[in-house]
PDB file of C-alpha atoms in Angstrom:
ATOM      1  CA  UNK C  14     -66.784  42.978 -88.096  1.00 75.00           C
ATOM      2  CA  UNK C  15     -70.005  45.076 -89.372  1.00 84.00           C
ATOM      3  CA  UNK C  16     -67.931  47.514 -91.797  1.00 95.00           C
ATOM      4  CA  UNK C  17     -69.904  50.254 -92.077  1.00 98.00           C
ATOM      5  CA  UNK C  18     -73.609  50.465 -90.739  1.00 97.00           C
ATOM      6  CA  UNK C  19     -76.649  53.040 -91.931  1.00 98.00           C
ATOM      7  CA  UNK C  20     -80.340  53.494 -89.413  1.00 97.00           C
ATOM      8  CA  UNK C  21     -82.346  53.205 -90.798  1.00 97.00           C
ATOM      9  CA  UNK C  22     -82.805  51.251 -94.790  1.00 96.00           C
ATOM     10  CA  UNK C  23     -85.353  52.791 -95.309  1.00 97.00           C
ATOM     11  CA  UNK C  24     -87.741  56.249 -94.697  1.00 97.00           C
ATOM     12  CA  UNK C  25     -90.506  58.761 -96.104  1.00 97.00           C
ATOM     13  CA  UNK C  26     -90.722  62.653 -94.891  1.00 97.00           C
ATOM     14  CA  UNK C  27     -93.297  64.978 -95.874  1.00 97.00           C
ATOM     15  CA  UNK C  28     -91.860  68.307 -96.767  1.00 97.00           C
ATOM     16  CA  UNK C  29     -90.565  70.543 -94.364  1.00 97.00           C
ATOM     17  CA  UNK C  30     -90.198  67.918 -91.319  1.00 97.00           C
ATOM     18  CA  UNK C  31     -86.471  66.803 -90.165  1.00 97.00           C
ATOM     19  CA  UNK C  32     -84.476  63.650 -89.475  1.00 97.00           C
ATOM     20  CA  UNK C  33     -81.399  61.738 -88.808  1.00 98.00           C
ATOM     21  CA  UNK C  34     -79.541  59.141 -90.752  1.00 98.00           C
ATOM     22  CA  UNK C  35     -76.769  57.205 -88.817  1.00 97.00           C
ATOM     23  CA  UNK C  36     -73.299  56.179 -89.550  1.00 98.00           C
ATOM     24  CA  UNK C  37     -71.644  54.157 -88.071  1.00 98.00           C
ATOM     25  CA  UNK C  38     -67.810  52.375 -88.983  1.00 98.00           C
ATOM     26  CA  UNK C  39     -66.357  49.377 -86.754  1.00 96.00           C
ATOM     27  CA  UNK C  40     -62.556  49.414 -88.752  1.00 95.00           C
ATOM     28  CA  UNK C  41     -61.299  52.397 -87.210  1.00 94.00           C
ATOM     29  CA  UNK C  42     -61.128  54.206 -90.142  1.00 95.00           C
ATOM     30  CA  UNK C  43     -60.059  57.942 -89.705  1.00 94.00           C
ATOM     31  CA  UNK C  44     -62.060  59.398 -92.366  1.00 95.00           C
ATOM     32  CA  UNK C  45     -65.587  59.557 -92.711  1.00 96.00           C
ATOM     33  CA  UNK C  46     -68.404  60.481 -96.198  1.00 97.00           C
ATOM     34  CA  UNK C  47     -71.347  61.050 -97.036  1.00 98.00           C
ATOM     35  CA  UNK C  48     -73.303  60.846-100.309  1.00 98.00           C
ATOM     36  CA  UNK C  49     -75.820  60.599-102.438  1.00 98.00           C
ATOM     37  CA  UNK C  50     -77.004  58.587-105.365  1.00 97.00           C
ATOM     38  CA  UNK C  51     -79.340  59.582-107.765  1.00 95.00           C
ATOM     39  CA  UNK C  52     -81.125  58.019-111.183  1.00 89.00           C
ATOM     40  CA  UNK C  53     -78.505  58.687-114.528  1.00 85.00           C
ATOM     41  CA  UNK C  54     -76.102  60.288-112.388  1.00 87.00           C
ATOM     42  CA  UNK C  55     -72.241  59.355-110.313  1.00 88.00           C
ATOM     43  CA  UNK C  56     -72.471  59.652-106.291  1.00 94.00           C
ATOM     44  CA  UNK C  57     -72.005  62.742-105.235  1.00 96.00           C
ATOM     45  CA  UNK C  58     -70.627  64.232-102.101  1.00 96.00           C
ATOM     46  CA  UNK C  59     -72.132  65.294 -99.472  1.00 97.00           C
ATOM     47  CA  UNK C  60     -69.726  66.096 -96.872  1.00 97.00           C
ATOM     48  CA  UNK C  61     -66.094  64.580 -95.731  1.00 96.00           C
ATOM     49  CA  UNK C  62     -64.807  64.285 -92.845  1.00 96.00           C
ATOM     50  CA  UNK C  63     -60.502  63.932 -93.104  1.00 93.00           C
ATOM     51  CA  UNK C  64     -60.716  62.716 -89.337  1.00 92.00           C
ATOM     52  CA  UNK C  65     -62.235  62.839 -86.186  1.00 93.00           C
ATOM     53  CA  UNK C  66     -63.066  66.646 -85.560  1.00 91.00           C
ATOM     54  CA  UNK C  67     -63.114  67.787 -88.786  1.00 94.00           C
ATOM     55  CA  UNK C  68     -65.876  68.198 -91.212  1.00 96.00           C
ATOM     56  CA  UNK C  69     -65.999  69.800 -94.662  1.00 95.00           C
ATOM     57  CA  UNK C  70     -68.523  70.700 -98.012  1.00 96.00           C
ATOM     58  CA  UNK C  71     -69.029  68.287-100.431  1.00 94.00           C
ATOM     59  CA  UNK C  72     -69.719  69.107-103.683  1.00 93.00           C
ATOM     60  CA  UNK C  73     -73.760  68.907-103.040  1.00 97.00           C
ATOM     61  CA  UNK C  74     -74.131  70.336 -99.184  1.00 97.00           C
ATOM     62  CA  UNK C  75     -77.096  72.944 -99.035  1.00 97.00           C
ATOM     63  CA  UNK C  76     -79.714  71.442 -96.872  1.00 96.00           C
ATOM     64  CA  UNK C  77     -77.720  69.683 -94.943  1.00 98.00           C
ATOM     65  CA  UNK C  78     -75.579  69.326 -91.997  1.00 97.00           C
ATOM     66  CA  UNK C  79     -73.533  66.977 -90.351  1.00 98.00           C
ATOM     67  CA  UNK C  80     -71.844  65.710 -87.618  1.00 97.00           C
ATOM     68  CA  UNK C  81     -68.622  63.826 -86.949  1.00 96.00           C
ATOM     69  CA  UNK C  82     -69.770  62.334 -82.841  1.00 89.00           C
ATOM     70  CA  UNK C  83     -66.847  61.160 -82.465  1.00 95.00           C
ATOM     71  CA  UNK C  84     -64.020  58.184 -84.534  1.00 96.00           C
ATOM     72  CA  UNK C  85     -66.935  55.881 -85.557  1.00 97.00           C
ATOM     73  CA  UNK C  86     -69.964  58.041 -85.722  1.00 97.00           C
ATOM     74  CA  UNK C  87     -70.630  60.446 -88.380  1.00 98.00           C
ATOM     75  CA  UNK C  88     -74.562  61.515 -88.967  1.00 98.00           C
ATOM     76  CA  UNK C  89     -76.511  63.752 -91.614  1.00 98.00           C
ATOM     77  CA  UNK C  90     -79.870  65.601 -90.496  1.00 98.00           C
ATOM     78  CA  UNK C  91     -81.819  66.928 -93.216  1.00 97.00           C
ATOM     79  CA  UNK C  92     -83.371  70.442 -91.467  1.00 93.00           C
ATOM     80  CA  UNK C  93     -85.960  70.896 -93.722  1.00 96.00           C
ATOM     81  CA  UNK C  94     -86.850  67.951 -95.916  1.00 96.00           C
ATOM     82  CA  UNK C  95     -87.647  68.406 -99.644  1.00 97.00           C
ATOM     83  CA  UNK C  96     -88.348  66.329-102.444  1.00 97.00           C
ATOM     84  CA  UNK C  97     -85.561  67.462-104.098  1.00 97.00           C
ATOM     85  CA  UNK C  98     -83.593  65.764-101.739  1.00 98.00           C
ATOM     86  CA  UNK C  99     -85.599  61.808-102.578  1.00 98.00           C
ATOM     87  CA  UNK C 100     -82.214  59.705-103.147  1.00 98.00           C
ATOM     88  CA  UNK C 101     -79.892  57.192-101.954  1.00 97.00           C
ATOM     89  CA  UNK C 102     -78.119  57.713 -99.317  1.00 98.00           C
ATOM     90  CA  UNK C 103     -74.167  55.603 -98.566  1.00 98.00           C
ATOM     91  CA  UNK C 104     -72.446  56.673 -96.123  1.00 98.00           C
ATOM     92  CA  UNK C 105     -68.496  55.435 -96.068  1.00 97.00           C
ATOM     93  CA  UNK C 106     -65.033  55.319 -94.858  1.00 97.00           C
ATOM     94  CA  UNK C 107     -61.857  55.011 -95.406  1.00 94.00           C
ATOM     95  CA  UNK C 108     -58.170  54.543 -93.781  1.00 91.00           C
ATOM     96  CA  UNK C 109     -57.625  58.308 -94.364  1.00 84.00           C
ATOM     97  CA  UNK C 110     -54.460  60.515 -93.810  1.00 75.00           C
ATOM     98  CA  UNK C 111     -51.458  59.196 -95.900  1.00 69.00           C
ATOM     99  CA  UNK C 112     -52.945  55.450 -96.540  1.00 70.00           C
ATOM    100  CA  UNK C 113     -52.066  54.161-100.072  1.00 69.00           C
ATOM    101  CA  UNK C 114     -55.039  54.602-102.349  1.00 78.00           C
ATOM    102  CA  UNK C 115     -57.137  55.228 -99.632  1.00 83.00           C
ATOM    103  CA  UNK C 116     -60.025  52.916-100.536  1.00 91.00           C
ATOM    104  CA  UNK C 117     -64.014  53.688 -99.194  1.00 94.00           C
ATOM    105  CA  UNK C 118     -65.707  51.120 -98.010  1.00 96.00           C
ATOM    106  CA  UNK C 119     -69.405  51.765 -97.798  1.00 97.00           C
ATOM    107  CA  UNK C 120     -72.789  50.936 -96.181  1.00 97.00           C
ATOM    108  CA  UNK C 121     -75.636  49.525 -97.020  1.00 97.00           C
ATOM    109  CA  UNK C 122     -77.280  52.840 -97.484  1.00 97.00           C
ATOM    110  CA  UNK C 123     -80.995  54.763 -96.805  1.00 97.00           C
ATOM    111  CA  UNK C 124     -83.782  55.328 -99.212  1.00 97.00           C
ATOM    112  CA  UNK C 125     -85.191  58.029 -98.694  1.00 97.00           C
ATOM    113  CA  UNK C 126     -88.884  59.716-100.145  1.00 97.00           C
ATOM    114  CA  UNK C 127     -89.504  63.026 -99.843  1.00 97.00           C
ATOM    115  CA  UNK C 128     -93.047  63.674-100.677  1.00 96.00           C
TER     116      UNK C 128
ATOM    117  CA  UNK R  15     -63.846  70.172-116.237  1.00 84.00           C
ATOM    118  CA  UNK R  16     -63.592  66.428-114.322  1.00 87.00           C
ATOM    119  CA  UNK R  17     -65.237  63.785-115.704  1.00 92.00           C
ATOM    120  CA  UNK R  18     -65.720  60.522-116.285  1.00 96.00           C
ATOM    121  CA  UNK R  19     -68.103  58.648-119.016  1.00 96.00           C
ATOM    122  CA  UNK R  20     -69.170  55.103-118.640  1.00 97.00           C
ATOM    123  CA  UNK R  21     -70.445  53.325-121.528  1.00 97.00           C
ATOM    124  CA  UNK R  22     -72.489  51.127-122.800  1.00 97.00           C
ATOM    125  CA  UNK R  23     -75.201  53.177-120.149  1.00 96.00           C
ATOM    126  CA  UNK R  24     -76.843  49.386-119.774  1.00 97.00           C
ATOM    127  CA  UNK R  25     -75.317  45.595-121.450  1.00 97.00           C
ATOM    128  CA  UNK R  26     -78.006  42.607-121.457  1.00 98.00           C
ATOM    129  CA  UNK R  27     -75.787  39.386-122.616  1.00 97.00           C
ATOM    130  CA  UNK R  28     -75.751  35.642-121.523  1.00 98.00           C
ATOM    131  CA  UNK R  29     -74.746  33.760-118.942  1.00 98.00           C
ATOM    132  CA  UNK R  30     -71.336  32.165-119.915  1.00 98.00           C
ATOM    133  CA  UNK R  31     -70.010  35.483-122.097  1.00 98.00           C
ATOM    134  CA  UNK R  32     -67.196  37.972-122.240  1.00 98.00           C
ATOM    135  CA  UNK R  33     -67.803  41.225-122.085  1.00 98.00           C
ATOM    136  CA  UNK R  34     -66.081  45.026-121.695  1.00 98.00           C
ATOM    137  CA  UNK R  35     -67.279  48.210-119.686  1.00 98.00           C
ATOM    138  CA  UNK R  36     -65.428  50.830-121.235  1.00 98.00           C
ATOM    139  CA  UNK R  37     -64.350  54.190-118.553  1.00 98.00           C
ATOM    140  CA  UNK R  38     -63.590  57.894-120.487  1.00 98.00           C
ATOM    141  CA  UNK R  39     -61.963  60.409-118.386  1.00 97.00           C
ATOM    142  CA  UNK R  40     -60.548  64.092-118.331  1.00 95.00           C
ATOM    143  CA  UNK R  41     -59.483  63.866-114.845  1.00 91.00           C
ATOM    144  CA  UNK R  42     -56.040  65.890-114.216  1.00 89.00           C
ATOM    145  CA  UNK R  43     -53.639  65.984-112.921  1.00 90.00           C
ATOM    146  CA  UNK R  44     -54.379  61.346-112.460  1.00 90.00           C
ATOM    147  CA  UNK R  45     -53.452  59.522-109.184  1.00 90.00           C
ATOM    148  CA  UNK R  46     -55.224  56.505-109.401  1.00 92.00           C
ATOM    149  CA  UNK R  47     -58.808  55.211-111.006  1.00 95.00           C
ATOM    150  CA  UNK R  48     -60.891  52.554-108.951  1.00 96.00           C
ATOM    151  CA  UNK R  49     -63.353  49.621-110.486  1.00 97.00           C
ATOM    152  CA  UNK R  50     -66.917  49.488-107.642  1.00 97.00           C
ATOM    153  CA  UNK R  51     -69.112  46.802-108.145  1.00 98.00           C
ATOM    154  CA  UNK R  52     -72.813  47.785-106.573  1.00 97.00           C
ATOM    155  CA  UNK R  53     -75.063  45.152-106.822  1.00 97.00           C
ATOM    156  CA  UNK R  54     -78.684  46.131-106.809  1.00 94.00           C
ATOM    157  CA  UNK R  55     -80.013  47.866-103.409  1.00 92.00           C
ATOM    158  CA  UNK R  56     -76.379  48.403-102.071  1.00 95.00           C
ATOM    159  CA  UNK R  57     -73.312  49.760-101.571  1.00 96.00           C
ATOM    160  CA  UNK R  58     -70.479  50.082-104.230  1.00 97.00           C
ATOM    161  CA  UNK R  59     -68.038  47.093-103.418  1.00 97.00           C
ATOM    162  CA  UNK R  60     -64.303  47.869-105.266  1.00 95.00           C
ATOM    163  CA  UNK R  61     -62.717  45.403-107.511  1.00 96.00           C
ATOM    164  CA  UNK R  62     -60.197  46.908-108.400  1.00 94.00           C
ATOM    165  CA  UNK R  63     -57.713  49.368-108.619  1.00 94.00           C
ATOM    166  CA  UNK R  64     -55.344  51.343-111.668  1.00 94.00           C
ATOM    167  CA  UNK R  65     -52.868  53.428-110.338  1.00 91.00           C
ATOM    168  CA  UNK R  66     -50.726  55.204-113.310  1.00 85.00           C
ATOM    169  CA  UNK R  67     -47.959  52.556-113.767  1.00 88.00           C
ATOM    170  CA  UNK R  68     -50.164  50.184-114.861  1.00 89.00           C
ATOM    171  CA  UNK R  69     -51.551  48.509-117.831  1.00 92.00           C
ATOM    172  CA  UNK R  70     -53.325  45.470-116.457  1.00 96.00           C
ATOM    173  CA  UNK R  71     -54.752  43.618-113.079  1.00 95.00           C
ATOM    174  CA  UNK R  72     -56.623  40.946-112.956  1.00 94.00           C
ATOM    175  CA  UNK R  73     -58.986  39.955-109.964  1.00 92.00           C
ATOM    176  CA  UNK R  74     -60.380  36.603-111.304  1.00 95.00           C
ATOM    177  CA  UNK R  75     -62.788  36.580-114.319  1.00 96.00           C
ATOM    178  CA  UNK R  76     -62.340  40.509-113.804  1.00 97.00           C
ATOM    179  CA  UNK R  77     -59.653  42.479-115.741  1.00 97.00           C
ATOM    180  CA  UNK R  78     -59.090  45.840-115.770  1.00 97.00           C
ATOM    181  CA  UNK R  79     -56.659  48.164-117.792  1.00 97.00           C
ATOM    182  CA  UNK R  80     -55.336  51.521-118.312  1.00 97.00           C
ATOM    183  CA  UNK R  81     -53.601  53.491-121.116  1.00 95.00           C
ATOM    184  CA  UNK R  82     -52.995  57.001-119.309  1.00 92.00           C
ATOM    185  CA  UNK R  83     -51.900  58.651-122.527  1.00 92.00           C
ATOM    186  CA  UNK R  84     -55.526  58.628-123.884  1.00 95.00           C
ATOM    187  CA  UNK R  85     -57.049  58.442-120.328  1.00 95.00           C
ATOM    188  CA  UNK R  86     -59.312  55.581-121.245  1.00 97.00           C
ATOM    189  CA  UNK R  87     -60.410  52.437-118.512  1.00 98.00           C
ATOM    190  CA  UNK R  88     -61.862  49.418-119.896  1.00 98.00           C
ATOM    191  CA  UNK R  89     -63.101  46.366-117.247  1.00 98.00           C
ATOM    192  CA  UNK R  90     -63.560  43.091-118.864  1.00 98.00           C
ATOM    193  CA  UNK R  91     -65.374  40.318-117.194  1.00 98.00           C
ATOM    194  CA  UNK R  92     -65.133  36.798-118.784  1.00 98.00           C
ATOM    195  CA  UNK R  93     -67.067  33.018-118.609  1.00 98.00           C
ATOM    196  CA  UNK R  94     -69.733  35.961-117.189  1.00 97.00           C
ATOM    197  CA  UNK R  95     -72.296  34.401-114.484  1.00 97.00           C
ATOM    198  CA  UNK R  96     -75.709  35.741-113.271  1.00 98.00           C
ATOM    199  CA  UNK R  97     -73.905  37.069-110.010  1.00 97.00           C
ATOM    200  CA  UNK R  98     -72.130  39.193-112.189  1.00 98.00           C
ATOM    201  CA  UNK R  99     -75.852  41.292-112.732  1.00 98.00           C
ATOM    202  CA  UNK R 100     -74.736  44.374-111.128  1.00 98.00           C
ATOM    203  CA  UNK R 101     -73.776  48.521-111.970  1.00 97.00           C
ATOM    204  CA  UNK R 102     -70.244  49.407-112.411  1.00 98.00           C
ATOM    205  CA  UNK R 103     -68.651  52.242-111.733  1.00 98.00           C
ATOM    206  CA  UNK R 104     -65.770  53.580-112.634  1.00 97.00           C
ATOM    207  CA  UNK R 105     -64.248  56.765-110.345  1.00 96.00           C
ATOM    208  CA  UNK R 106     -60.642  58.823-111.350  1.00 94.00           C
ATOM    209  CA  UNK R 107     -58.752  60.189-108.046  1.00 91.00           C
ATOM    210  CA  UNK R 108     -57.452  63.292-108.746  1.00 89.00           C
ATOM    211  CA  UNK R 109     -53.636  63.778-107.298  1.00 85.00           C
ATOM    212  CA  UNK R 110     -53.899  65.843-103.617  1.00 80.00           C
ATOM    213  CA  UNK R 111     -57.407  64.614-104.114  1.00 78.00           C
ATOM    214  CA  UNK R 112     -57.915  61.734-101.318  1.00 74.00           C
ATOM    215  CA  UNK R 113     -61.051  63.027-100.176  1.00 79.00           C
ATOM    216  CA  UNK R 114     -63.304  64.001-103.341  1.00 81.00           C
ATOM    217  CA  UNK R 115     -63.854  61.910-106.402  1.00 90.00           C
ATOM    218  CA  UNK R 116     -65.636  61.966-109.187  1.00 93.00           C
ATOM    219  CA  UNK R 117     -66.872  58.859-109.709  1.00 95.00           C
ATOM    220  CA  UNK R 118     -69.012  57.408-113.426  1.00 96.00           C
ATOM    221  CA  UNK R 119     -72.649  56.957-114.333  1.00 96.00           C
ATOM    222  CA  UNK R 120     -72.164  53.498-113.887  1.00 97.00           C
ATOM    223  CA  UNK R 121     -72.818  50.832-116.523  1.00 98.00           C
ATOM    224  CA  UNK R 122     -75.677  48.376-116.006  1.00 97.00           C
ATOM    225  CA  UNK R 123     -75.475  45.048-116.893  1.00 98.00           C
ATOM    226  CA  UNK R 124     -77.691  42.369-116.800  1.00 98.00           C
ATOM    227  CA  UNK R 125     -76.730  39.048-117.402  1.00 98.00           C
ATOM    228  CA  UNK R 126     -79.381  35.804-118.978  1.00 97.00           C
ATOM    229  CA  UNK R 127     -79.330  32.795-118.200  1.00 96.00           C
TER     230      UNK R 127
END
């Protein structure tokens, strides 16, 4: 079991470039999430997918789009990268639904720098 | 406003010593509180979860407490080891909002030999 995997691990973009961050989980979880983590701040939810076929905005969705490709995969797209999007991005998954406590399991993160 | 505040921001202790990390929250209505450990360059990993009715829960050398009346939680680490060096994050779940958690900024703990 790989758990939650993310690609790439590191990425440098120029302002205005686009890219897609990939995430996959092999735990048969229903729910998946994208967060960003900035120094001195708690994780902030960008988008989440409660179940396959649904996506919802989180706290900081502007400048991002997501696709729940299937039950395993959830991608995050930056259409026109800005320096303010320099951050560490984490994907997570959880059982979702009525699962008690709904623990989230995290991937290793993608470190993105926008110049 | 729903918030989670942790203290201290950072802490340095010697290997073998004990320490206590604090978490205060203003989240309502409360469902549960979870402590995560995040090693440098890795994603967070859950250490323990506290529900409304639980006061104390241990996981090896980690002991979490919850006082739902004062809206405070603590994480006590006993006989610290070098591998305990990490950030410890307190996360609160609002009742009825399973997907959007309230995250603290974390306490960065450094264990020195």
